[in-house]
Short mmCIF file of C-alpha atoms and ligand atoms in Angstrom, two decimals:
data_model
loop_
_atom_site.label_atom_id
_atom_site.label_comp_id
_atom_site.label_asym_id
_atom_site.label_seq_id
_atom_site.Cartn_x
_atom_site.Cartn_y
_atom_site.Cartn_z
CA MET Z 88 20.66 -61.01 21.91
CA ARG Z 89 20.60 -64.79 22.08
CA THR Z 90 18.19 -67.62 21.31
CA GLN Z 91 18.33 -71.39 21.38
CA VAL Z 92 17.40 -71.92 17.72
CA LEU Z 93 17.91 -69.07 15.26
CA ILE Z 94 15.79 -69.61 12.16
CA ILE Z 95 16.70 -67.81 8.94
CA GLY Z 96 13.63 -67.44 6.69
CA GLY Z 97 9.97 -66.93 7.55
CA GLY Z 98 8.43 -69.14 4.85
CA PRO Z 99 6.47 -72.29 5.72
CA SER Z 100 9.61 -74.24 6.77
CA GLY Z 101 10.91 -71.64 9.21
CA LEU Z 102 7.50 -70.85 10.68
CA LEU Z 103 6.51 -74.48 11.19
CA LEU Z 104 9.82 -75.27 12.89
CA SER Z 105 9.47 -72.22 15.13
CA GLN Z 106 5.91 -73.14 16.07
CA LEU Z 107 6.75 -76.80 16.82
CA LEU Z 108 9.80 -75.92 18.96
CA ASP Z 109 7.83 -73.28 20.83
CA LYS Z 110 5.32 -75.98 21.85
CA LYS Z 111 8.21 -77.81 23.54
CA GLY Z 112 9.34 -74.68 25.36
CA ILE Z 113 12.36 -74.15 23.12
CA ASP Z 114 13.17 -70.52 22.34
CA THR Z 115 13.41 -69.51 18.69
CA LEU Z 116 13.85 -66.33 16.69
CA VAL Z 117 12.97 -65.99 13.00
CA LEU Z 118 14.75 -63.57 10.65
CA GLU Z 119 12.83 -62.75 7.46
CA ARG Z 120 14.12 -60.62 4.61
CA LYS Z 121 10.69 -59.46 3.40
CA THR Z 122 7.46 -58.28 5.05
CA ARG Z 123 4.70 -60.64 6.16
CA ASP Z 124 2.43 -59.28 3.40
CA TYR Z 125 5.09 -59.95 0.79
CA VAL Z 126 5.55 -63.55 1.95
CA LEU Z 127 1.78 -64.05 1.87
CA SER Z 128 1.49 -62.65 -1.65
CA ARG Z 129 3.48 -65.54 -3.11
CA ILE Z 130 1.12 -68.06 -4.70
CA ARG Z 131 2.47 -71.59 -4.44
CA ALA Z 132 1.07 -75.12 -4.57
CA GLY Z 133 -1.48 -76.55 -2.19
CA ILE Z 134 -1.40 -80.34 -1.95
CA LEU Z 135 -0.49 -81.65 1.49
CA GLU Z 136 0.64 -85.15 2.37
CA GLN Z 137 -0.72 -86.69 5.58
CA GLY Z 138 2.71 -86.19 7.20
CA PHE Z 139 2.38 -82.46 6.71
CA VAL Z 140 -1.19 -82.46 8.02
CA GLN Z 141 -0.02 -84.33 11.15
CA LEU Z 142 2.77 -81.81 11.73
CA MET Z 143 0.29 -78.91 11.45
CA ARG Z 144 -1.90 -80.65 14.02
CA GLU Z 145 1.06 -81.31 16.31
CA ALA Z 146 1.99 -77.63 15.96
CA GLY Z 147 -1.56 -76.66 17.02
CA VAL Z 148 -2.27 -74.75 13.78
CA SER Z 149 -4.66 -77.07 12.02
CA SER Z 150 -8.11 -75.78 13.00
CA ARG Z 151 -8.79 -73.69 9.86
CA MET Z 152 -7.08 -76.25 7.64
CA ASP Z 153 -9.18 -79.09 9.11
CA LYS Z 154 -12.34 -77.06 8.51
CA GLU Z 155 -11.66 -75.59 5.07
CA CYS Z 156 -9.46 -78.14 3.30
CA PHE Z 157 -10.64 -80.49 0.56
CA VAL Z 158 -9.78 -84.17 0.95
CA HIS Z 159 -8.89 -85.82 -2.38
CA ASP Z 160 -9.02 -89.58 -2.71
CA GLY Z 161 -7.53 -89.67 -6.19
CA THR Z 162 -6.48 -87.80 -9.30
CA VAL Z 163 -7.24 -87.88 -13.01
CA ILE Z 164 -4.43 -88.46 -15.50
CA ALA Z 165 -5.30 -87.60 -19.09
CA SER Z 166 -3.54 -87.99 -22.40
CA GLY Z 167 -5.25 -86.40 -25.37
CA GLU Z 168 -8.88 -87.56 -25.17
CA GLU Z 169 -7.97 -90.57 -22.98
CA GLN Z 170 -8.26 -90.37 -19.21
CA PHE Z 171 -8.00 -92.60 -16.18
CA ARG Z 172 -8.12 -92.15 -12.45
CA ILE Z 173 -5.64 -93.23 -9.80
CA ASP Z 174 -7.32 -93.91 -6.49
CA PHE Z 175 -4.97 -92.93 -3.66
CA THR Z 176 -7.16 -94.22 -0.86
CA GLU Z 177 -7.78 -97.58 -2.49
CA HIS Z 178 -4.05 -98.14 -3.06
CA THR Z 179 -2.62 -96.63 0.12
CA GLY Z 180 -5.48 -96.06 2.57
CA THR Z 181 -4.53 -92.38 2.54
CA PRO Z 182 -5.92 -89.34 0.70
CA VAL Z 183 -4.16 -86.00 0.16
CA VAL Z 184 -5.39 -82.66 1.43
CA VAL Z 185 -5.90 -79.55 -0.71
CA TYR Z 186 -5.12 -76.39 1.26
CA GLY Z 187 -3.22 -73.49 -0.26
CA GLN Z 188 0.29 -72.71 0.92
CA THR Z 189 -0.72 -69.07 1.26
CA GLU Z 190 -3.45 -69.97 3.79
CA LEU Z 191 -1.19 -72.38 5.61
CA THR Z 192 1.53 -69.74 5.92
CA ARG Z 193 -1.04 -67.21 7.14
CA ASP Z 194 -2.17 -69.68 9.84
CA LEU Z 195 1.44 -70.17 10.92
CA TYR Z 196 2.08 -66.41 11.12
CA ASP Z 197 -1.13 -65.93 13.13
CA ALA Z 198 -0.13 -68.72 15.51
CA ARG Z 199 3.39 -67.31 16.00
CA GLU Z 200 1.95 -63.86 16.66
CA ALA Z 201 -0.64 -65.21 19.13
CA ALA Z 202 2.14 -67.03 21.01
CA GLY Z 203 4.30 -63.88 21.11
CA GLY Z 204 6.87 -65.51 18.81
CA LYS Z 205 9.85 -63.39 17.82
CA ILE Z 206 10.04 -62.64 14.10
CA ILE Z 207 12.21 -59.82 12.77
CA PHE Z 208 11.07 -58.73 9.30
CA GLU Z 209 13.00 -56.82 6.63
CA VAL Z 210 16.43 -57.89 7.81
CA GLU Z 211 19.34 -57.26 5.44
CA GLY Z 212 22.79 -58.73 4.97
CA VAL Z 213 22.32 -61.85 7.10
CA GLU Z 214 25.67 -63.60 7.68
CA ILE Z 215 26.30 -66.84 9.53
CA HIS Z 216 29.47 -67.05 11.65
CA ASP Z 217 31.30 -69.89 13.42
CA ALA Z 218 28.75 -72.54 12.34
CA ARG Z 219 31.38 -75.20 12.97
CA THR Z 220 31.83 -74.24 16.62
CA ASP Z 221 29.37 -74.70 19.47
CA LYS Z 222 28.93 -70.91 19.65
CA PRO Z 223 27.52 -69.93 16.26
CA TYR Z 224 26.08 -66.48 15.68
CA VAL Z 225 24.38 -64.45 12.99
CA THR Z 226 24.82 -60.79 12.06
CA PHE Z 227 22.40 -58.67 10.03
CA SER Z 228 21.14 -55.15 9.79
CA LYS Z 229 17.66 -53.88 10.50
CA ASP Z 230 16.75 -50.27 9.66
CA GLY Z 231 20.44 -49.62 9.06
CA VAL Z 232 21.51 -50.84 12.55
CA GLU Z 233 23.94 -53.80 12.74
CA GLN Z 234 22.78 -56.56 15.08
CA ARG Z 235 24.18 -59.84 16.38
CA ILE Z 236 22.29 -62.88 17.65
CA ASP Z 237 24.02 -65.80 19.35
CA ALA Z 238 22.40 -69.21 19.13
CA ASP Z 239 22.90 -72.85 20.00
CA TYR Z 240 21.69 -73.98 16.57
CA ILE Z 241 20.90 -72.30 13.26
CA ALA Z 242 18.17 -73.52 10.91
CA GLY Z 243 18.65 -72.35 7.32
CA CYS Z 244 15.05 -72.11 6.07
CA ASP Z 245 15.71 -69.25 3.67
CA GLY Z 246 14.66 -70.79 0.37
CA PHE Z 247 16.62 -71.39 -2.81
CA HIS Z 248 18.08 -67.86 -2.98
CA GLY Z 249 18.97 -67.60 0.71
CA VAL Z 250 22.37 -67.26 2.38
CA SER Z 251 22.40 -70.45 4.44
CA ARG Z 252 23.37 -72.90 1.72
CA GLN Z 253 25.98 -70.45 0.38
CA SER Z 254 27.56 -70.33 3.85
CA ILE Z 255 28.67 -73.94 3.53
CA PRO Z 256 32.11 -73.89 1.87
CA LEU Z 257 32.28 -75.08 -1.72
CA ASP Z 258 34.71 -77.87 -0.91
CA VAL Z 259 32.16 -79.38 1.49
CA ARG Z 260 29.05 -78.80 -0.63
CA ARG Z 261 28.00 -81.01 -3.53
CA GLU Z 262 25.14 -79.80 -5.71
CA TYR Z 263 23.05 -81.80 -8.19
CA GLU Z 264 20.84 -79.99 -10.66
CA LYS Z 265 18.61 -80.47 -13.66
CA ILE Z 266 17.00 -77.51 -15.43
CA TYR Z 267 13.99 -78.38 -17.60
CA PRO Z 268 13.60 -76.60 -20.95
CA PHE Z 269 10.14 -75.16 -20.16
CA GLY Z 270 8.13 -73.40 -17.46
CA TRP Z 271 4.61 -73.44 -16.05
CA LEU Z 272 2.30 -70.52 -16.66
CA GLY Z 273 -0.22 -70.49 -13.82
CA ILE Z 274 -3.38 -68.52 -13.24
CA LEU Z 275 -5.70 -68.17 -10.31
CA SER Z 276 -9.34 -67.35 -11.09
CA GLU Z 277 -12.47 -66.93 -9.03
CA THR Z 278 -14.33 -69.66 -10.89
CA PRO Z 279 -15.55 -73.09 -9.78
CA PRO Z 280 -13.02 -75.89 -10.42
CA VAL Z 281 -13.68 -77.85 -13.61
CA HIS Z 282 -13.61 -81.15 -11.71
CA HIS Z 283 -13.68 -82.19 -8.05
CA GLU Z 284 -10.19 -83.76 -8.38
CA LEU Z 285 -6.98 -82.59 -10.05
CA ILE Z 286 -6.49 -83.32 -13.75
CA TYR Z 287 -2.88 -83.83 -14.91
CA SER Z 288 -2.96 -83.78 -18.72
CA ALA Z 289 -0.39 -84.73 -21.33
CA SER Z 290 -1.15 -83.48 -24.82
CA GLU Z 291 0.62 -82.92 -28.12
CA ARG Z 292 0.57 -79.21 -27.30
CA GLY Z 293 2.20 -79.72 -23.91
CA PHE Z 294 1.23 -80.40 -20.31
CA SER Z 295 -1.65 -78.83 -18.40
CA LEU Z 296 -2.95 -79.12 -14.84
CA CYS Z 297 -6.36 -78.26 -13.40
CA SER Z 298 -6.16 -77.63 -9.66
CA MET Z 299 -8.10 -75.64 -7.10
CA ARG Z 300 -8.06 -73.80 -3.82
CA ASN Z 301 -11.77 -73.87 -2.93
CA ASP Z 302 -15.27 -74.07 -4.43
CA ASN Z 303 -14.87 -70.75 -6.17
CA LEU Z 304 -11.12 -70.48 -6.64
CA SER Z 305 -9.38 -72.46 -9.35
CA ARG Z 306 -5.70 -72.82 -10.17
CA TYR Z 307 -4.75 -73.83 -13.70
CA TYR Z 308 -1.35 -74.32 -15.33
CA ILE Z 309 -0.03 -74.86 -18.82
CA GLN Z 310 3.49 -75.78 -19.85
CA CYS Z 311 5.03 -72.77 -21.59
CA SER Z 312 8.27 -71.67 -23.18
CA LEU Z 313 10.96 -70.24 -20.90
CA SER Z 314 11.09 -67.18 -23.12
CA ASP Z 315 7.38 -66.42 -22.56
CA SER Z 316 6.32 -63.72 -20.16
CA PRO Z 317 2.90 -63.56 -18.46
CA SER Z 318 2.07 -60.44 -20.49
CA ASP Z 319 2.33 -62.55 -23.67
CA TRP Z 320 -0.70 -64.49 -22.44
CA SER Z 321 -4.01 -62.66 -22.28
CA ASP Z 322 -6.64 -64.50 -20.22
CA GLN Z 323 -8.40 -65.48 -23.44
CA LEU Z 324 -5.23 -66.99 -24.93
CA PHE Z 325 -4.63 -68.91 -21.71
CA TRP Z 326 -8.16 -70.37 -21.55
CA ASP Z 327 -8.12 -71.30 -25.24
CA GLU Z 328 -4.80 -73.08 -24.86
CA LEU Z 329 -5.82 -74.85 -21.66
CA LYS Z 330 -8.98 -76.19 -23.34
CA ARG Z 331 -6.96 -77.57 -26.25
CA ARG Z 332 -4.78 -79.51 -23.82
CA MET Z 333 -7.49 -81.34 -21.87
CA PRO Z 334 -10.06 -83.96 -22.85
CA SER Z 335 -13.06 -82.25 -24.45
CA ALA Z 336 -15.34 -83.72 -21.77
CA TYR Z 337 -13.68 -81.28 -19.33
CA ALA Z 338 -12.92 -78.48 -21.80
CA ASP Z 339 -16.62 -78.23 -22.64
CA LYS Z 340 -17.60 -77.55 -19.05
CA LEU Z 341 -14.67 -75.35 -18.03
CA VAL Z 342 -15.90 -72.10 -16.50
CA THR Z 343 -13.56 -69.26 -17.40
CA GLY Z 344 -13.24 -65.79 -15.89
CA PRO Z 345 -10.70 -63.03 -15.32
CA SER Z 346 -7.40 -64.14 -13.79
CA ILE Z 347 -6.56 -62.64 -10.41
CA GLU Z 348 -2.94 -63.79 -10.62
CA LYS Z 349 -0.78 -64.92 -13.51
CA SER Z 350 2.85 -65.95 -13.28
CA ILE Z 351 5.49 -68.19 -14.84
CA ALA Z 352 7.69 -70.57 -12.85
CA PRO Z 353 10.72 -72.32 -14.32
CA LEU Z 354 11.10 -76.06 -13.55
CA ARG Z 355 14.17 -77.29 -11.76
CA SER Z 356 15.37 -80.34 -9.82
CA PHE Z 357 18.11 -79.48 -7.30
CA VAL Z 358 19.68 -81.08 -4.24
CA THR Z 359 22.60 -79.95 -2.10
CA GLU Z 360 24.54 -82.36 0.11
CA PRO Z 361 25.15 -82.44 3.02
CA MET Z 362 22.21 -80.68 4.68
CA ARG Z 363 24.17 -80.05 7.86
CA TRP Z 364 27.37 -78.17 8.45
CA GLY Z 365 28.37 -77.99 12.12
CA ARG Z 366 25.44 -76.33 13.89
CA LEU Z 367 23.81 -75.11 10.68
CA PHE Z 368 20.95 -77.26 9.34
CA LEU Z 369 19.37 -76.62 5.93
CA CYS Z 370 15.62 -77.20 5.45
CA GLY Z 371 13.17 -76.96 2.57
CA ASP Z 372 13.93 -74.98 -0.57
CA ALA Z 373 17.29 -73.89 0.88
CA ALA Z 374 18.48 -77.46 0.31
CA HIS Z 375 16.37 -78.83 -2.53
CA ILE Z 376 13.94 -77.94 -5.30
CA VAL Z 377 11.58 -80.19 -7.22
CA PRO Z 378 9.60 -79.42 -10.34
CA PRO Z 379 5.96 -78.89 -9.26
CA THR Z 380 4.52 -81.85 -11.18
CA GLY Z 381 4.34 -84.19 -8.17
CA ALA Z 382 3.31 -81.44 -5.72
CA LYS Z 383 6.30 -82.26 -3.52
CA GLY Z 384 7.86 -78.81 -2.85
CA LEU Z 385 6.10 -78.04 0.38
CA ASN Z 386 5.95 -81.69 1.41
CA THR Z 387 9.70 -82.25 1.18
CA ALA Z 388 10.12 -79.16 3.36
CA ALA Z 389 7.78 -80.78 5.90
CA SER Z 390 9.79 -83.98 6.17
CA ASP Z 391 12.99 -81.97 6.78
CA ILE Z 392 11.19 -80.07 9.54
CA HIS Z 393 9.98 -83.34 11.05
CA TYR Z 394 13.53 -84.76 11.27
CA LEU Z 395 15.09 -81.50 12.44
CA TYR Z 396 12.39 -80.79 15.01
CA HIS Z 397 12.79 -84.21 16.62
CA GLY Z 398 16.58 -83.96 16.43
CA LEU Z 399 16.59 -80.55 18.14
CA VAL Z 400 14.12 -81.62 20.83
CA ASP Z 401 16.22 -84.71 21.65
CA ALA Z 402 19.45 -82.69 21.71
CA ILE Z 403 18.14 -79.71 23.69
CA LEU Z 404 15.82 -81.45 26.12
CA GLU Z 405 17.50 -84.86 26.49
CA GLY Z 406 21.14 -84.23 25.54
CA ASP Z 407 20.77 -86.93 22.85
CA ASN Z 408 22.52 -85.89 19.61
CA GLU Z 409 21.74 -88.91 17.47
CA GLY Z 410 18.83 -87.28 15.61
CA LEU Z 411 20.91 -84.22 14.73
CA ASP Z 412 23.92 -86.34 13.77
CA ARG Z 413 21.74 -88.33 11.38
CA TYR Z 414 19.66 -85.37 10.16
CA SER Z 415 21.35 -84.92 6.79
CA GLU Z 416 21.37 -88.64 6.01
CA LYS Z 417 17.72 -89.17 6.98
CA ALA Z 418 16.41 -86.04 5.25
CA LEU Z 419 18.34 -86.74 2.04
CA ALA Z 420 17.20 -90.37 1.84
CA ARG Z 421 13.59 -89.18 1.63
CA ILE Z 422 14.39 -86.15 -0.55
CA TRP Z 423 15.99 -88.25 -3.28
CA LYS Z 424 12.88 -90.40 -3.51
CA ALA Z 425 10.70 -87.30 -3.89
CA GLU Z 426 13.17 -85.97 -6.47
CA ARG Z 427 12.84 -89.20 -8.43
CA PHE Z 428 9.05 -89.08 -8.33
CA SER Z 429 8.86 -85.42 -9.39
CA TRP Z 430 11.34 -86.00 -12.22
CA TRP Z 431 9.39 -89.09 -13.35
CA MET Z 432 6.04 -87.32 -13.38
CA THR Z 433 7.56 -84.34 -15.18
CA SER Z 434 9.17 -86.59 -17.79
CA LEU Z 435 5.96 -88.56 -18.24
CA LEU Z 436 3.62 -85.66 -18.89
CA HIS Z 437 5.54 -82.83 -20.62
CA ARG Z 438 6.60 -82.24 -24.19
CA PHE Z 439 10.38 -81.79 -24.42
CA PRO Z 440 11.77 -79.72 -27.32
CA ASP Z 441 14.37 -82.37 -28.24
CA GLN Z 442 12.03 -85.40 -28.14
CA ASN Z 443 12.27 -87.66 -31.19
CA ASP Z 444 9.65 -90.17 -32.35
CA PHE Z 445 11.20 -92.91 -30.23
CA ASP Z 446 11.05 -90.73 -27.11
CA LEU Z 447 7.38 -89.99 -27.81
CA LYS Z 448 6.62 -93.69 -28.16
CA MET Z 449 8.38 -94.36 -24.83
CA GLN Z 450 6.30 -91.67 -23.13
CA GLY Z 451 3.13 -93.13 -24.63
CA ALA Z 452 4.07 -96.66 -23.53
CA GLU Z 453 4.82 -95.47 -20.00
CA LEU Z 454 1.40 -93.79 -19.80
CA THR Z 455 -0.40 -96.86 -21.17
CA PHE Z 456 1.42 -99.03 -18.66
CA LEU Z 457 0.36 -96.73 -15.83
CA GLN Z 458 -3.22 -96.73 -17.12
CA SER Z 459 -3.42 -100.53 -17.29
CA ASN Z 460 -1.24 -101.77 -14.44
CA ARG Z 461 -2.43 -101.89 -10.85
CA GLU Z 462 1.04 -102.08 -9.34
CA ALA Z 463 2.21 -99.10 -11.39
CA GLN Z 464 -0.80 -97.13 -10.13
CA SER Z 465 -0.09 -98.27 -6.60
CA ALA Z 466 3.53 -97.06 -6.88
CA MET Z 467 2.30 -93.70 -8.19
CA ALA Z 468 -0.27 -93.41 -5.40
CA GLN Z 469 2.27 -94.28 -2.68
CA ASN Z 470 4.63 -91.58 -3.89
CA TYR Z 471 1.89 -88.99 -4.42
CA VAL Z 472 0.40 -89.33 -0.94
CA GLY Z 473 3.93 -89.32 0.49
CA LEU Z 474 6.40 -92.03 1.47
CA PRO Z 475 6.75 -92.66 5.22
CA TYR Z 476 9.05 -90.40 7.23
N1 LIG N 760 17.56 -63.61 5.15
C1 LIG N 760 16.33 -63.78 5.71
N2 LIG N 760 15.30 -64.36 5.06
C2 LIG N 760 15.54 -64.80 3.81
C3 LIG N 760 16.80 -64.67 3.19
C4 LIG N 760 17.84 -64.03 3.92
N3 LIG N 760 19.04 -63.87 3.39
N4 LIG N 760 16.73 -65.20 1.95
C5 LIG N 760 15.47 -65.65 1.80
N5 LIG N 760 14.74 -65.40 2.91
C6 LIG N 760 13.33 -65.73 3.16
C7 LIG N 760 12.44 -65.51 1.95
O1 LIG N 760 12.01 -64.15 1.86
C8 LIG N 760 11.30 -66.47 2.23
O2 LIG N 760 10.24 -65.86 2.94
O3 LIG N 760 13.23 -67.12 3.42
C9 LIG N 760 11.91 -67.56 3.10
C10 LIG N 760 11.99 -68.91 2.40
O4 LIG N 760 10.69 -69.36 2.13
P1 LIG N 760 10.35 -70.34 0.91
O5 LIG N 760 11.12 -69.91 -0.30
O6 LIG N 760 8.87 -70.42 0.81
O7 LIG N 760 10.97 -71.74 1.34
P2 LIG N 760 10.50 -72.78 2.46
O8 LIG N 760 10.04 -72.10 3.70
O9 LIG N 760 11.56 -73.81 2.53
O10 LIG N 760 9.16 -73.41 1.87
C11 LIG N 760 9.07 -74.60 1.20
O11 LIG N 760 8.98 -75.37 -1.02
O12 LIG N 760 8.61 -75.78 -3.20
C12 LIG N 760 8.41 -74.94 -2.21
O13 LIG N 760 6.22 -74.06 -2.56
C13 LIG N 760 7.11 -74.60 -1.70
O14 LIG N 760 7.66 -72.37 -0.97
C14 LIG N 760 7.53 -73.71 -0.57
C15 LIG N 760 8.82 -74.28 -0.22
C1 LIG N 761 -1.48 -76.29 -7.25
O1 LIG N 761 -2.65 -76.44 -6.87
O2 LIG N 761 -0.97 -75.17 -7.32
C2 LIG N 761 -0.72 -77.50 -7.65
C3 LIG N 761 -1.27 -78.74 -7.48
C4 LIG N 761 -0.57 -79.88 -7.86
C5 LIG N 761 0.68 -79.74 -8.41
C6 LIG N 761 1.26 -78.49 -8.55
C7 LIG N 761 0.56 -77.36 -8.18
O3 LIG N 761 1.35 -80.86 -8.81
#
């Protein structure tokens, strides 16, 4: 079998790339290790930058998103009982869009299916061969049968634990990583959101975040210990702790209910360089991870897809390789800025186990500066809504 662009990984990165290329008449094939239902059971973030929204529109998969999304013009930042609001639209002219990654991925799967897109699920043992030649190919097994697919290009969209990044030899690859000494315990509950915008809260007891999916589906997080497991946290314990970490004005009106999902995610910053090796191009979580505090995970994936999509279209349809040759450089320039923002927001709002009194004062001063300084708020807003591609 052969295809023009072989895409490893059927998460949002791989599906969006496949859908965009298909619109240009470029043939793709997606290999996914899990089932569609499994991919759609993963609960992830749901804040989209305008760049992502534009790509979804360009890919022709925006109709449900445009109808059901919430547009947010700002966010609340709280510290103890103090709170202030940063107005994205006032500072940047641009809001963000709230639309869950699960729904977005479902829309992409539906669109690929409707277009007769080729996706092979439950593949095992994917291996990339001859990526440095102009005849790369991939082998894998499906239902115990070995298969081979030849391609012109390979997109490694297989997430942090995928094979694509590992296929780049260690002497070529440089990895940068920071592991944070805490996690986020998140719950989803069929209750109305406590506020119409997100509330990022710093408190002496640790960070918390109030987010949402729709009018009757809320997503809440609290910073937790890495040794905690979700079963340590009954719903009651979670709600009690969340209330202690937010200003009482919100805690008093929080509507609680049974959780329909509860999980813990560790926090990590990670970047691999380069993002291209021969005809293999890494995208999304395969190349970089951000802590969730700035809501940049999905959005950094989108900017990679933007650069790679245009690079592939120019190369395949026009014979112009400049976009592909500059892919790694362009993608990484934007990634590092998103890494900085996510690290900054994480450092600003969480309690770190080794913080001394001086560190706490610095954190407090940084928050007061943000609260009182227009330019600082403008810088936050520009990063939150997404820097230009
Ligand atoms: N072979 C085939 N598929 C694989 C392999 C493999 N060896 N390894 C992983 N996969 C699949 C996973 O099962 C998953 O469905 O690749 C997909 C990768 O999807 P994500 O992990 O969601 O990564 P990505 O598509 O880059 O999405 C961007 O950024 O911060 C996050 O929340 C954000 O998940 C979002 C991600
Ligand atoms: C979410 O809604 O899941 C969410 C929102 C904002 C973040 C992280 C997660 O920064």
